[in-house]
Coordinates of C-alpha atoms in Angstrom, one line a residue:
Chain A
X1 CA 91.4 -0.3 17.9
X2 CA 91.3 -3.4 19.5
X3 CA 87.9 -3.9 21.1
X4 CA 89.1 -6.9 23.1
X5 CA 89.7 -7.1 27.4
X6 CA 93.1 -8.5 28.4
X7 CA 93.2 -12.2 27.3
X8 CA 95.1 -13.0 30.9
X9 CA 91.9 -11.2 32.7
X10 CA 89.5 -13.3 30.7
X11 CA 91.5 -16.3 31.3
X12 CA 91.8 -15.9 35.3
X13 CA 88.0 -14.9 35.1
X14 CA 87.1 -18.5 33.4
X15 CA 88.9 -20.0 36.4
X16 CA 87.6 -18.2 39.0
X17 CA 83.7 -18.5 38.1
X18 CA 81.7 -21.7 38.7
X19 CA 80.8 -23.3 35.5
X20 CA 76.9 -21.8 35.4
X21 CA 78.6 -18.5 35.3
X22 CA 81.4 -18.8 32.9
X23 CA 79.7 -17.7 30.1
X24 CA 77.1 -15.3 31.2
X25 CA 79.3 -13.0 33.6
X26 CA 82.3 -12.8 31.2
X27 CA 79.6 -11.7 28.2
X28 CA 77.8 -9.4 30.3
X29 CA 81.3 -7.9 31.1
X30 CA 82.4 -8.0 27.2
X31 CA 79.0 -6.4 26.5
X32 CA 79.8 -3.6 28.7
X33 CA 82.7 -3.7 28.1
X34 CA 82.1 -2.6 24.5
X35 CA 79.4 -0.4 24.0
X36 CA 79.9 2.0 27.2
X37 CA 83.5 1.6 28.9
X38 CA 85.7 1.4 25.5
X39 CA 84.0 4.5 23.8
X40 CA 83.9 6.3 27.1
X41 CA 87.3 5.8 28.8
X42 CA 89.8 4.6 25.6
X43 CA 92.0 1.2 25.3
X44 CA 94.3 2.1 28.7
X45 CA 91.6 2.9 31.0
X46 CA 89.1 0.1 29.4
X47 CA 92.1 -2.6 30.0
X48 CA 92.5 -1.3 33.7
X49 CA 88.8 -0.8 34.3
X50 CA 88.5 -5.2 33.3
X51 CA 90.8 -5.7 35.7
X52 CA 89.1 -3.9 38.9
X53 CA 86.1 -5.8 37.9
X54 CA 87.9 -9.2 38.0
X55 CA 89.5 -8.1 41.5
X56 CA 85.7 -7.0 42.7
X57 CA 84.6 -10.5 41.0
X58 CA 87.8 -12.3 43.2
X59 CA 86.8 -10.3 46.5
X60 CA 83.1 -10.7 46.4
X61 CA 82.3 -14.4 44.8
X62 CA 85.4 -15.9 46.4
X63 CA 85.6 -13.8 50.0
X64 CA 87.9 -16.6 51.7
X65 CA 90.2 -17.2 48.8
X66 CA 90.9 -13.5 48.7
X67 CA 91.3 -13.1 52.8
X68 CA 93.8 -16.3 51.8
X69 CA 95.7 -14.4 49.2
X70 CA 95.5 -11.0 51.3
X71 CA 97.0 -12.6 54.5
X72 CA 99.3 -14.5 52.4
X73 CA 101.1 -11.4 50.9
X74 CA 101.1 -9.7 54.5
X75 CA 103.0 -12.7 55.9
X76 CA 104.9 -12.9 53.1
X77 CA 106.4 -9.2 53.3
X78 CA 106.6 -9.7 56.7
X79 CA 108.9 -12.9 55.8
X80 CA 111.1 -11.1 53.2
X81 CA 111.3 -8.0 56.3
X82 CA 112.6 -9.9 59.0
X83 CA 115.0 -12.5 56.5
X84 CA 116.2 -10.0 54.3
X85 CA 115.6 -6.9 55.2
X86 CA 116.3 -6.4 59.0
X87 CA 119.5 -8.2 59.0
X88 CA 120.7 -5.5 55.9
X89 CA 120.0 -2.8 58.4
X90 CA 123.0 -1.1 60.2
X91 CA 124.0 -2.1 63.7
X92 CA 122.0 1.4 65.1
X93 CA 118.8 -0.5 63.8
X94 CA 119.4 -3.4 66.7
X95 CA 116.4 -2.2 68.8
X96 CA 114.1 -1.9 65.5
X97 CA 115.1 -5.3 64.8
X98 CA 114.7 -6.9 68.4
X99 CA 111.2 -4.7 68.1
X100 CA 109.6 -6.5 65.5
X101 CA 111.6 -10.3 65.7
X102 CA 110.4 -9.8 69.6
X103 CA 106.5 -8.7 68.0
X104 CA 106.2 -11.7 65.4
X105 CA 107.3 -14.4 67.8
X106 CA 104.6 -13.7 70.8
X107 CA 101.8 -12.4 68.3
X108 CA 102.4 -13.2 64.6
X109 CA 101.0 -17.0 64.8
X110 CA 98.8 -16.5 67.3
X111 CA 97.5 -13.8 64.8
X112 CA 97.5 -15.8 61.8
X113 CA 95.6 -18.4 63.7
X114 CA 93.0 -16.1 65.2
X115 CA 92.4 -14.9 61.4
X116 CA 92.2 -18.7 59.7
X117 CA 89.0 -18.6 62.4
X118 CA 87.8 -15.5 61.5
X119 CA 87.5 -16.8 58.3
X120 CA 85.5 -19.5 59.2
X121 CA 83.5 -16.8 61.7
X122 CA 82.7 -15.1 58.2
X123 CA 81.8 -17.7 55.9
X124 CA 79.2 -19.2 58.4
X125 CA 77.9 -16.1 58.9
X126 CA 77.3 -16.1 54.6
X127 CA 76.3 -19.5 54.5
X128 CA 75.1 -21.0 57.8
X129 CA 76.7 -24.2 57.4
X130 CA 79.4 -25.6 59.6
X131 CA 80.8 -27.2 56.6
X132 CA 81.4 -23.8 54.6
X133 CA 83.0 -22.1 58.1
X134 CA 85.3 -25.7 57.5
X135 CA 86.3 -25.1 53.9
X136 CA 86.5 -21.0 54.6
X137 CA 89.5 -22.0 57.3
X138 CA 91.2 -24.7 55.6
X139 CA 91.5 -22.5 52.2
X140 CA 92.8 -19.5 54.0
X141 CA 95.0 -21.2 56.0
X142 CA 96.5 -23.3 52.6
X143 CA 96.6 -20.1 50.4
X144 CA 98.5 -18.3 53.3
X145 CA 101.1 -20.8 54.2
X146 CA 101.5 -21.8 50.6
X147 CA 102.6 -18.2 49.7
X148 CA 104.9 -18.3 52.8
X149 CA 106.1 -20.8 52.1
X150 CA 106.8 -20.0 48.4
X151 CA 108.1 -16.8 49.8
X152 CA 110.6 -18.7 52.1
X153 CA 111.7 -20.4 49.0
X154 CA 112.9 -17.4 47.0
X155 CA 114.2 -15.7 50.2
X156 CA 116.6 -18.3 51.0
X157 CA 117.4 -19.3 47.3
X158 CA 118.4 -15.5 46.0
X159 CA 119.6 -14.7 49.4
X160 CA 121.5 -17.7 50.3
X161 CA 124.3 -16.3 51.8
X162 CA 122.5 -13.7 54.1
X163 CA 120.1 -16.5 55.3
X164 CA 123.1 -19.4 55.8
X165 CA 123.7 -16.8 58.7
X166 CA 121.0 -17.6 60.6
X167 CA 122.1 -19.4 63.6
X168 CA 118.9 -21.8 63.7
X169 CA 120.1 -22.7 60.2
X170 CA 123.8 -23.2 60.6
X171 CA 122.9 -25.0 63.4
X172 CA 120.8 -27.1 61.5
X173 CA 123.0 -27.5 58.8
X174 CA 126.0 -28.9 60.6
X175 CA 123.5 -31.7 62.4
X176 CA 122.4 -32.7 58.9
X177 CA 124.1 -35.0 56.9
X178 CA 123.3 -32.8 53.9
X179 CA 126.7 -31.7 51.9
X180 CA 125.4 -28.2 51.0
X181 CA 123.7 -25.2 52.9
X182 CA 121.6 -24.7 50.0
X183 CA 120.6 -28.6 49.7
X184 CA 119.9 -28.8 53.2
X185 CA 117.4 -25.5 52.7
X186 CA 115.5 -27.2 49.7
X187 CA 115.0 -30.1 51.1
X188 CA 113.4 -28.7 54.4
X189 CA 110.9 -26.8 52.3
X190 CA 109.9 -29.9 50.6
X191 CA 109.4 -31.7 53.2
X192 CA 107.0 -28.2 54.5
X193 CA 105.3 -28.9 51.2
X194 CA 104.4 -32.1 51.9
X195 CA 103.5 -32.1 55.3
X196 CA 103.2 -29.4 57.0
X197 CA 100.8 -27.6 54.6
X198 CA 98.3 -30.7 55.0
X199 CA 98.8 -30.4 58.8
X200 CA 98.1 -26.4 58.0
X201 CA 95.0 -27.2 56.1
X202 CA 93.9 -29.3 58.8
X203 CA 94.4 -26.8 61.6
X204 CA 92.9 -24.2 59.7
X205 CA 89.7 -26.4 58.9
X206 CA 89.4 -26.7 62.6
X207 CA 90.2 -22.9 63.6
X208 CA 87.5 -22.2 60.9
X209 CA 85.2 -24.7 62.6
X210 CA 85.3 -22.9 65.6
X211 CA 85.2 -19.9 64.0
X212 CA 82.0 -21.0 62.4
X213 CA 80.6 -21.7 66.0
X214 CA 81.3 -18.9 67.9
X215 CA 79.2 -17.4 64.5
X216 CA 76.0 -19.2 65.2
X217 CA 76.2 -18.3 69.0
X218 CA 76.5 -15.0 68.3
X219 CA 73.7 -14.6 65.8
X220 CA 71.0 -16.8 64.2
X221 CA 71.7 -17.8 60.8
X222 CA 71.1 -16.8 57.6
X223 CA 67.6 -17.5 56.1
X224 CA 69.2 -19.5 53.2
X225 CA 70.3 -22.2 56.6
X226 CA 66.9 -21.8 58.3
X227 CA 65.4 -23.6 55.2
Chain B
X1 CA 61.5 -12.0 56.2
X2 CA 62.2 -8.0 55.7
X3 CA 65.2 -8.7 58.7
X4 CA 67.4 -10.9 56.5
X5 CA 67.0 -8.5 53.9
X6 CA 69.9 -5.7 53.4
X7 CA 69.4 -2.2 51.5
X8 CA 72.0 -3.7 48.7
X9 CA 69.6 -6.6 48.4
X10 CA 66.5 -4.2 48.2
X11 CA 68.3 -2.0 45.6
X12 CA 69.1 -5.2 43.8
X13 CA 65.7 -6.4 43.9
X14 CA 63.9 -3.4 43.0
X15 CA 66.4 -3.5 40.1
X16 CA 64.3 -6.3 39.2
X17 CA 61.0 -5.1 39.7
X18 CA 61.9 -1.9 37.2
X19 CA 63.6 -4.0 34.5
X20 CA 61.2 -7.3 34.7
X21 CA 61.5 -9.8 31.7
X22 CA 64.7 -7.8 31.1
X23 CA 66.6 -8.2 33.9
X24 CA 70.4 -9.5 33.3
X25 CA 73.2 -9.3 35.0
X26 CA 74.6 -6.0 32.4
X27 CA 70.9 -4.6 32.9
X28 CA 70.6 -5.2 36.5
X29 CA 74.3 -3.8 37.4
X30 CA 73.2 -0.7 35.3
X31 CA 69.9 0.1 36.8
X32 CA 71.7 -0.1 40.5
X33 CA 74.4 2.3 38.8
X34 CA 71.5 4.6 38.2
X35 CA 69.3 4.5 40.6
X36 CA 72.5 4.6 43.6
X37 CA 74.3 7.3 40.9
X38 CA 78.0 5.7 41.6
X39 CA 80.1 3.3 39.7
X40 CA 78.9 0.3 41.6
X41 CA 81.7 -3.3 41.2
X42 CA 80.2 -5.3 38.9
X43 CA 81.2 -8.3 41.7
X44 CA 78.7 -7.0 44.4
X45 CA 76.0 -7.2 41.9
X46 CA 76.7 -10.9 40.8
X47 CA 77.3 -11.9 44.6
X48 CA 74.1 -10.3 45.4
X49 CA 71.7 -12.0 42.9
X50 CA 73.9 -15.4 43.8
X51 CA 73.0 -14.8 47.4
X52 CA 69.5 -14.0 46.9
X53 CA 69.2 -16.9 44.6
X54 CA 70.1 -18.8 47.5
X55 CA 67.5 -17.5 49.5
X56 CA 65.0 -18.6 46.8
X57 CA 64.4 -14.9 46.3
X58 CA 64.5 -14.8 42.3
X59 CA 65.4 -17.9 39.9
X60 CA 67.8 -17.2 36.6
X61 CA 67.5 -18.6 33.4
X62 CA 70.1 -19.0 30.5
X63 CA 69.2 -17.2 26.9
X64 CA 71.1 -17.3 23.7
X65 CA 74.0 -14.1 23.8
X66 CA 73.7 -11.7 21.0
X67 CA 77.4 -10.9 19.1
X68 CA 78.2 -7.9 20.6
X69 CA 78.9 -10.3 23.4
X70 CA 80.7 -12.8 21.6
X71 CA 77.9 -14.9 21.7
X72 CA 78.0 -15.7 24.8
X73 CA 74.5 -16.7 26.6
X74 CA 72.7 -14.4 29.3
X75 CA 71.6 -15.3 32.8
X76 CA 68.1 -13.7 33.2
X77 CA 66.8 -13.3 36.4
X78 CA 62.7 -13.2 38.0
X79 CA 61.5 -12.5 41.3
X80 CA 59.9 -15.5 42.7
X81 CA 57.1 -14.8 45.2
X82 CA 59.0 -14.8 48.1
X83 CA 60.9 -12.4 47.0
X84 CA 58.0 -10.2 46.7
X85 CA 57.0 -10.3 49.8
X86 CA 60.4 -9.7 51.2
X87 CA 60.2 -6.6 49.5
X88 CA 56.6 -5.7 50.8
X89 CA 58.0 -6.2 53.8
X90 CA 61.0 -4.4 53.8
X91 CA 59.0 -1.5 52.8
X92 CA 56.8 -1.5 55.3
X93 CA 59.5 -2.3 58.2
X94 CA 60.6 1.6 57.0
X95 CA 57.8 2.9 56.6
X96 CA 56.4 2.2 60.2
X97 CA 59.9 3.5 60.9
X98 CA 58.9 6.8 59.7
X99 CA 55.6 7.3 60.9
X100 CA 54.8 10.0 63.1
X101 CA 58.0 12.1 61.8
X102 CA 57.6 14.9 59.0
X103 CA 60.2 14.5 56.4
X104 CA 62.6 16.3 55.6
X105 CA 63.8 16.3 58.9
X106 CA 64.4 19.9 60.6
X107 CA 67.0 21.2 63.1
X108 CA 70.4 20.1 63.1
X109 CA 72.0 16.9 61.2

């Protein structure tokens, strides 16, 4: 039997752990890994035990680039719900679908930007630092709006023709001097790639900054800080 | 000192008080397993001993790996004194706690 984790868990693992770590946690894991979980729990359940420990490993050394990739896959179901999803539903569904367009236009950003400074509320609150409350909301914010982003990309690439409905985008379209819908799309995420995430980063960095205050108003910090 | 200290922390820490020059990360994450008798995420335990390495609680080392671990090195960790007295500390924050009260506790839960 192969007595080996999965070589995509000990590859993410290397990337995720600092470089003091990268050999000591993964051969503490491999040790374990061998001698109690393998015998005990056989080849399926050793495989899917390695992962949970990389996920706990994600969660607990890297709290803000998990909140980042948690938020991130909220949006971005909420993205492919109201782009592809809603308008699929049959014409009874209108209320339902004035429900929740209605619902993520007054709360959804003002949501997302109450979390990227929660995030920054939380690392501070870990750390003490101003500058880690800074990095916490800037990450979150990049890792969330990347994958909405990336998410916008495959929505309105694989459903082109349900998406080059959308008034806003038809509108768009015909004031462009772009020759196809699908031209026209690309480009505009581009151009979200290129600046708007920056500007996203930047916004979340200060979110998270504030975040970070309201922290050390509310509580003295850490004794790691007080040092 | 004892406030800054949480009971994951004193588990962990006690973890190194039983273990002592053997104390690495597979030891410690089994000793907490034991003592707390749950499967315990092997993530809390390393972002434990990273946060109380922060707080100058205990210092690591790097030794050679043996081959059952591919060779790879371990990360040994020591209380440092501080870390002691935290514990002291803690213990005695609980203990004043409990004083006056007869344990178990009677009557209703």
């Amino acid at each position: 039997m192969n007595d080996h984790p999965p070589r995509w868990a000990e590859l993410a693992l290397s990337l995720l752990l600092k470089a003091g770590d990268r050999e000591s946690i993964p051969g503490d894991l491999l040790e374990k890994y061998r001698e109690e979980v393998l015998p005990r729990s056989g080849w399926w359940r050793s495989q899917l035990w390695y992962a949970r420990q990389l996920g706990s490993l994600f969660w607990h050394l890297l709290p803000s680039a998990a909140f980042g990739v948690v938020l991130g896959l909220v949006l971005s179901a909420a993205v492919v719900a109201i782009n592809v999803v809603l308008p699929l539903l049959p014409e009874a569904a209108s209320p339902l679908r004035q429900a929740v367009e209605g619902i993520s236009e007054a709360a959804g950003w003002l949501g997302v930007l109450a979390l990227w400074g929660v995030a920054g509320f939380f690392a501070w609150r870990r750390h003490g630092t101003l500058a880690a409350a800074l990095k916490a909301g800037a990450l979150v914010s990049l890792l969330s709006m990347g994958m909405v982003m990336l998410t916008f990309a495959l929505v309105d690439n694989l459903f082109l023709d349900l998406v080059s409905r959308q008034p806003e985008k038809l509108w768009g379209f015909q004031h462009s001097e772009y020759h196809s819908m699908r031209a026209y799309i690309n480009h505009g995420l581009l151009r979200g790639l290129f600046f708007a995430l920056p500007v996203m980063a930047a916004v979340g960095a200060a979110l998270g900054g504030l975040g970070g205050l309201a922290a050390r108003f509310t509580r003295r910090p850490p004794a790691a800080a007080q040092r | 000192m004892s406030d800054v200290l949480g009971s994951f922390e004193q588990t962990v820490l006690m973890a190194l008080v039983r273990l002592r020059a053997d104390a690495y990360g597979r030891s410690v994450l089994k000793e907490v397993e034991t003592r707390l008798a749950r499967e315990i995420p092997a993530g809390a335990v390393y972002a434990t001993l990273e946060r109380l390495e922060g707080k100058r609680l205990i210092s690591s080392r790097l030794a050679p790996g043996t081959p059952v671990r591919g060779g790879r090195a371990r990360r040994y960790y020591a209380l440092e004194g501080a870390g002691v007295q935290a514990l002291n500390e803690s213990k005695a924050a609980m203990d004043a706690l409990w004083q006056g009260l007869a344990w178990p506790l009677g009557g209703k839960a």
